[in-house]
Coordinates of C-alpha atoms and ligand atoms in Angstrom, one line a residue:
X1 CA -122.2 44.0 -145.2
X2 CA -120.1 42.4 -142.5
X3 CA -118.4 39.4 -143.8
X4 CA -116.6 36.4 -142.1
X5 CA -113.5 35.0 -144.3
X6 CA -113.6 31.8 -143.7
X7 CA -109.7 30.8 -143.9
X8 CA -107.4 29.5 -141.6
X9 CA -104.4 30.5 -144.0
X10 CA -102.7 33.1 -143.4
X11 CA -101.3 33.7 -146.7
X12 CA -104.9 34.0 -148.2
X13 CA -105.9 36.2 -145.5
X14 CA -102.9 38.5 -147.1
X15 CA -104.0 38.4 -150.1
X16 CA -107.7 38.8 -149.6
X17 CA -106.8 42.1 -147.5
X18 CA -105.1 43.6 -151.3
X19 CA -107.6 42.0 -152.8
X20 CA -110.6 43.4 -150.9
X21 CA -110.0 46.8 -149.6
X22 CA -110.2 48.5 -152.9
X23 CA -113.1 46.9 -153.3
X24 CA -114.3 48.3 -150.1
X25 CA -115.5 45.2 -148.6
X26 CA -114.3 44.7 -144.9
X27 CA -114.1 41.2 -143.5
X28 CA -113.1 39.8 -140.3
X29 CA -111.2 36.4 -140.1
X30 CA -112.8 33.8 -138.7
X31 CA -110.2 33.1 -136.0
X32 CA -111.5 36.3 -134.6
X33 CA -114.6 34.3 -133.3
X34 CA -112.4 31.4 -131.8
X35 CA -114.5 28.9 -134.9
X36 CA -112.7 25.8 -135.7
X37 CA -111.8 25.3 -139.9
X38 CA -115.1 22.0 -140.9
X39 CA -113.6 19.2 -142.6
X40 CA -113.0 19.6 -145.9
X41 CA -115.6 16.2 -147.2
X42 CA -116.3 17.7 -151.0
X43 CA -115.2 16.5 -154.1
X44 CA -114.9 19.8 -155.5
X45 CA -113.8 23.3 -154.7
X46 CA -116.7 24.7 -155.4
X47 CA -118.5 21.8 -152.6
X48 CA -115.6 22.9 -149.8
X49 CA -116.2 26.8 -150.7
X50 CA -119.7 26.1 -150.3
X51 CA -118.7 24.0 -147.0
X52 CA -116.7 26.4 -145.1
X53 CA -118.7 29.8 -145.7
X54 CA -121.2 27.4 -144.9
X55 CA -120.0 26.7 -141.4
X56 CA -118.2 30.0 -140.6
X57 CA -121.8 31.1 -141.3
X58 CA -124.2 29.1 -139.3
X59 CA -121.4 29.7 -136.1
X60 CA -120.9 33.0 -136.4
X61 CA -124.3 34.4 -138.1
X62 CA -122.6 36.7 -140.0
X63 CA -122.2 37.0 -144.2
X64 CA -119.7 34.8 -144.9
X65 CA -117.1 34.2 -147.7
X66 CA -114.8 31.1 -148.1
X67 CA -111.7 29.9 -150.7
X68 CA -111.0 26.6 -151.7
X69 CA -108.2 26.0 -154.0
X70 CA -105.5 24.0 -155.3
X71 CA -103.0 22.7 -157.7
X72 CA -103.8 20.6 -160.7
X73 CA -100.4 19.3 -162.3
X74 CA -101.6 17.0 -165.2
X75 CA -98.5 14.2 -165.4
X76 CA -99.8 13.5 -161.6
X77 CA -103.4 13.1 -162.9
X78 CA -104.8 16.2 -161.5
X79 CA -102.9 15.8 -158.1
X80 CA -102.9 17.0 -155.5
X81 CA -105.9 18.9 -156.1
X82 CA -108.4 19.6 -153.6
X83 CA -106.1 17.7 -151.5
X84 CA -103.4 20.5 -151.7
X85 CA -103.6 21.5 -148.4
X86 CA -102.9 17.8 -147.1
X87 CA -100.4 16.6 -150.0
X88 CA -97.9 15.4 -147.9
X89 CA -99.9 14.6 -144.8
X90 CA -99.4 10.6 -143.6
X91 CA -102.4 8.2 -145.1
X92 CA -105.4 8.7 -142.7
X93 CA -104.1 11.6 -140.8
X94 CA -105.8 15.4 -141.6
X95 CA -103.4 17.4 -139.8
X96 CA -102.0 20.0 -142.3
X97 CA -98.2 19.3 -143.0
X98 CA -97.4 22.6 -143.7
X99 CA -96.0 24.7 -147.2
X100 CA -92.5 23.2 -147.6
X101 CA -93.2 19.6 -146.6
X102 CA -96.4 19.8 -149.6
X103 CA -93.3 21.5 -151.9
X104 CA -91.1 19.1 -150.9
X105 CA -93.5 15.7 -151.9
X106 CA -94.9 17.4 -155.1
X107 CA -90.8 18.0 -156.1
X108 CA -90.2 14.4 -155.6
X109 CA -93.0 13.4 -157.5
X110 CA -92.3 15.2 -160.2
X111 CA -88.6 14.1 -160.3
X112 CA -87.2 13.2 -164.3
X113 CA -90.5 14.4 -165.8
X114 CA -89.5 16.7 -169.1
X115 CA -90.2 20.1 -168.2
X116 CA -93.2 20.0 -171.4
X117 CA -95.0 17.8 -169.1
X118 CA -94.7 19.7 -166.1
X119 CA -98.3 21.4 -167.1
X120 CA -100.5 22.3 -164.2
X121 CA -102.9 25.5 -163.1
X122 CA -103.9 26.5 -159.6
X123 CA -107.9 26.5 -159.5
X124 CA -109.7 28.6 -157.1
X125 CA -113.5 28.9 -156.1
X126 CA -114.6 31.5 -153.6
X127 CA -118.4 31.6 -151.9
X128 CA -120.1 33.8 -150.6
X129 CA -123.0 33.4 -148.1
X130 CA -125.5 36.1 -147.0
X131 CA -126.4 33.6 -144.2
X132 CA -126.1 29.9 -143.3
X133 CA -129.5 28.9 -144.9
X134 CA -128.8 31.4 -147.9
X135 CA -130.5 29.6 -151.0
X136 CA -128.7 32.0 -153.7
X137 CA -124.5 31.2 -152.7
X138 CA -122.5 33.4 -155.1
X139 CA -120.0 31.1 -156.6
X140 CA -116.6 32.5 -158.4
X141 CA -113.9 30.1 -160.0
X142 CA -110.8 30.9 -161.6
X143 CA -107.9 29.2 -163.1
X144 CA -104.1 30.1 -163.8
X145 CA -102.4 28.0 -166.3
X146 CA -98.8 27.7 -165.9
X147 CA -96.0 24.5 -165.2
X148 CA -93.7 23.2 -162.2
X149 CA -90.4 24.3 -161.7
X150 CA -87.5 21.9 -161.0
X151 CA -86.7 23.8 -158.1
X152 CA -87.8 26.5 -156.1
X153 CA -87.8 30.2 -157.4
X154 CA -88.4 33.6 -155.5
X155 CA -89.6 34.4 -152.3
X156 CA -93.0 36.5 -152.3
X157 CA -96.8 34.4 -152.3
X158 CA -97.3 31.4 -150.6
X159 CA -97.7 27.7 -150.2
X160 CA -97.0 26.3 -153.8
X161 CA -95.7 29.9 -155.3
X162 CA -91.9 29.3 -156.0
X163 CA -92.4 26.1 -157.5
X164 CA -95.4 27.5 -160.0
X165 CA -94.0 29.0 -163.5
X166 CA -96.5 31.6 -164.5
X167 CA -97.1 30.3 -168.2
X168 CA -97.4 34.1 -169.7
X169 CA -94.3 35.6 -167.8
X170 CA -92.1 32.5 -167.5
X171 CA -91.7 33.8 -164.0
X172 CA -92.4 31.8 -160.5
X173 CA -95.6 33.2 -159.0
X174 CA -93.4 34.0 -155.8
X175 CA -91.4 36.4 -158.1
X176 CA -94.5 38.2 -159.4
X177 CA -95.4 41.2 -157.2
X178 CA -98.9 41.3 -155.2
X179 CA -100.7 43.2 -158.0
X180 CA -99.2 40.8 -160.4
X181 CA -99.8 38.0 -159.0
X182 CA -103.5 39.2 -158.4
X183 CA -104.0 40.6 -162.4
X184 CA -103.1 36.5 -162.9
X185 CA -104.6 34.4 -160.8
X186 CA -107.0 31.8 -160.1
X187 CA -107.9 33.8 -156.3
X188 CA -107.7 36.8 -158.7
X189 CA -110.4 35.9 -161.0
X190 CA -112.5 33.9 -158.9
X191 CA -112.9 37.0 -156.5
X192 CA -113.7 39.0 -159.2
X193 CA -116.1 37.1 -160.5
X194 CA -118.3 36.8 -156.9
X195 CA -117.8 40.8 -156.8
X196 CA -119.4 41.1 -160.5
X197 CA -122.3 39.0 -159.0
X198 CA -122.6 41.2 -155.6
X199 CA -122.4 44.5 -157.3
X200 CA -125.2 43.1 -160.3
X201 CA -127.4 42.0 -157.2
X202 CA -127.6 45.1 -155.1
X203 CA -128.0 47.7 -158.0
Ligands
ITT1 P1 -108.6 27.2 -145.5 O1 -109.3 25.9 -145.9 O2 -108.7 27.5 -144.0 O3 -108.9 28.3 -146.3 P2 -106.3 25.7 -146.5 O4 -104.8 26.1 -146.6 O5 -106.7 24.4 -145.9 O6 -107.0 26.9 -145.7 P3 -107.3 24.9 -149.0 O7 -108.0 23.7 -148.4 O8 -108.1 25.7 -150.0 O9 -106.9 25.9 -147.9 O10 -106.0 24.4 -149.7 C1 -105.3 25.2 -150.6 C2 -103.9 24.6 -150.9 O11 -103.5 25.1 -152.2 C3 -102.9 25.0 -149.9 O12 -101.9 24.0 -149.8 C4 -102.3 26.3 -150.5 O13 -101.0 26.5 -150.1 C5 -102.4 26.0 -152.0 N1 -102.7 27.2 -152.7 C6 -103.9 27.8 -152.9 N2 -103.8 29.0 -153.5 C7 -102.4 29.2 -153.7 C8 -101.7 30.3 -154.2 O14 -102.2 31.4 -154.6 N3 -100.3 30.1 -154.2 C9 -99.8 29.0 -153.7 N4 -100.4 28.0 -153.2 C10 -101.7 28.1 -153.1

């Protein structure tokens, strides 16, 4: 099957290459077609997975797999959540600020809360698409529990990593290596869960 990744991030990208080639699934980024990232309108990962394999489909008319995912930190009410991407971005304006400025604001936010309520988990739902008007998506979710860090730690992973205390290992997911980090998380489980369903569906 040849699959379009629907992701504009380049750390995903990395990580869906480790995660994918064992696997033996190739994909192509969807950059490679010169498609534009959709707006990201849903209220839920799983309605912005759905979204953007969606739309990487229908332009390319290819099999298409997408990510959505985010951070959850409970003393901010669930923020930034599916609006990780755009935490720090000014009121009204969807450009993406960028890793360290999303860091920076989620840092400040959290400034005097007691580590025991820094609680939060990265959530992740991947979809896959055999084609735009596929009525069967495969949907995967996963969760990694785990707390914010009062400052920055390690310098592997990406976007919210060295701020994100893996809860098991008391270690920053930027400090876990690849295959760690993978065994763990939220992309990590949600990807396996869409493989179980692909591999149960073609047998
Ligand atoms: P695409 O929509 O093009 O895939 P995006 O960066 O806009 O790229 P999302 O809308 O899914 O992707 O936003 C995900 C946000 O959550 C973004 O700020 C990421 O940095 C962050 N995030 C997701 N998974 C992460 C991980 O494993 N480690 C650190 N941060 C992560």
């Amino acid at each position: 099957m040849r699959v379009v990744l629907a992701t504009g991030n380049l750390g995903k990208l990395r990580e869906f290459a480790e995660l994918l080639g064992p696997a033996g699934l190739e994909f192509e980024p969807l950059s490679a077609f010169g498609v534009e990232s959709p707006e990201e309108t849903g209220l839920t990962f799983a309605d912005n997975a759905l979204l953007k394999a969606r739309h990487a489909a229908a332009r390319t008319g290819l099999a298409a797999m997408a990510d959505d995912s985010g951070l959850e930190v409970d003393a901010l009410g669930g923020a930034p959540g599916v609006r990780s991407a755009r935490y720090a971005a000014a009121p009204g304006s969807d450009a993406s600020p960028g890793d360290a400025a999303n860091v920076d604001k989620l840092l400040r936010e959290l400034q005097g809360v007691a580590p025991a309520r820094r609680t939060a988990r990265f959530r992740c739902a991947i979809v896959l698409l055999r084609s735009a008007d596929d009525p069967a998506p495969l949907l995967g979710e996963g969760c990694w529990e785990g707390r914010i860090l009062e400052a920055p730690r390690g310098r592997g992973g990406f976007g919210y990593d060295p701020v994100f205390e893996d809860a098991a290992s008391g270690r920053s997911a930027a400090e876990l290596a690849s295959a760690e980090k993978h065994a763990r998380s939220h992309r990590g489980a949600a990807l396996r869960a869409v493989l179980a369903q692909l591999r149960a569906a073609v047998r």
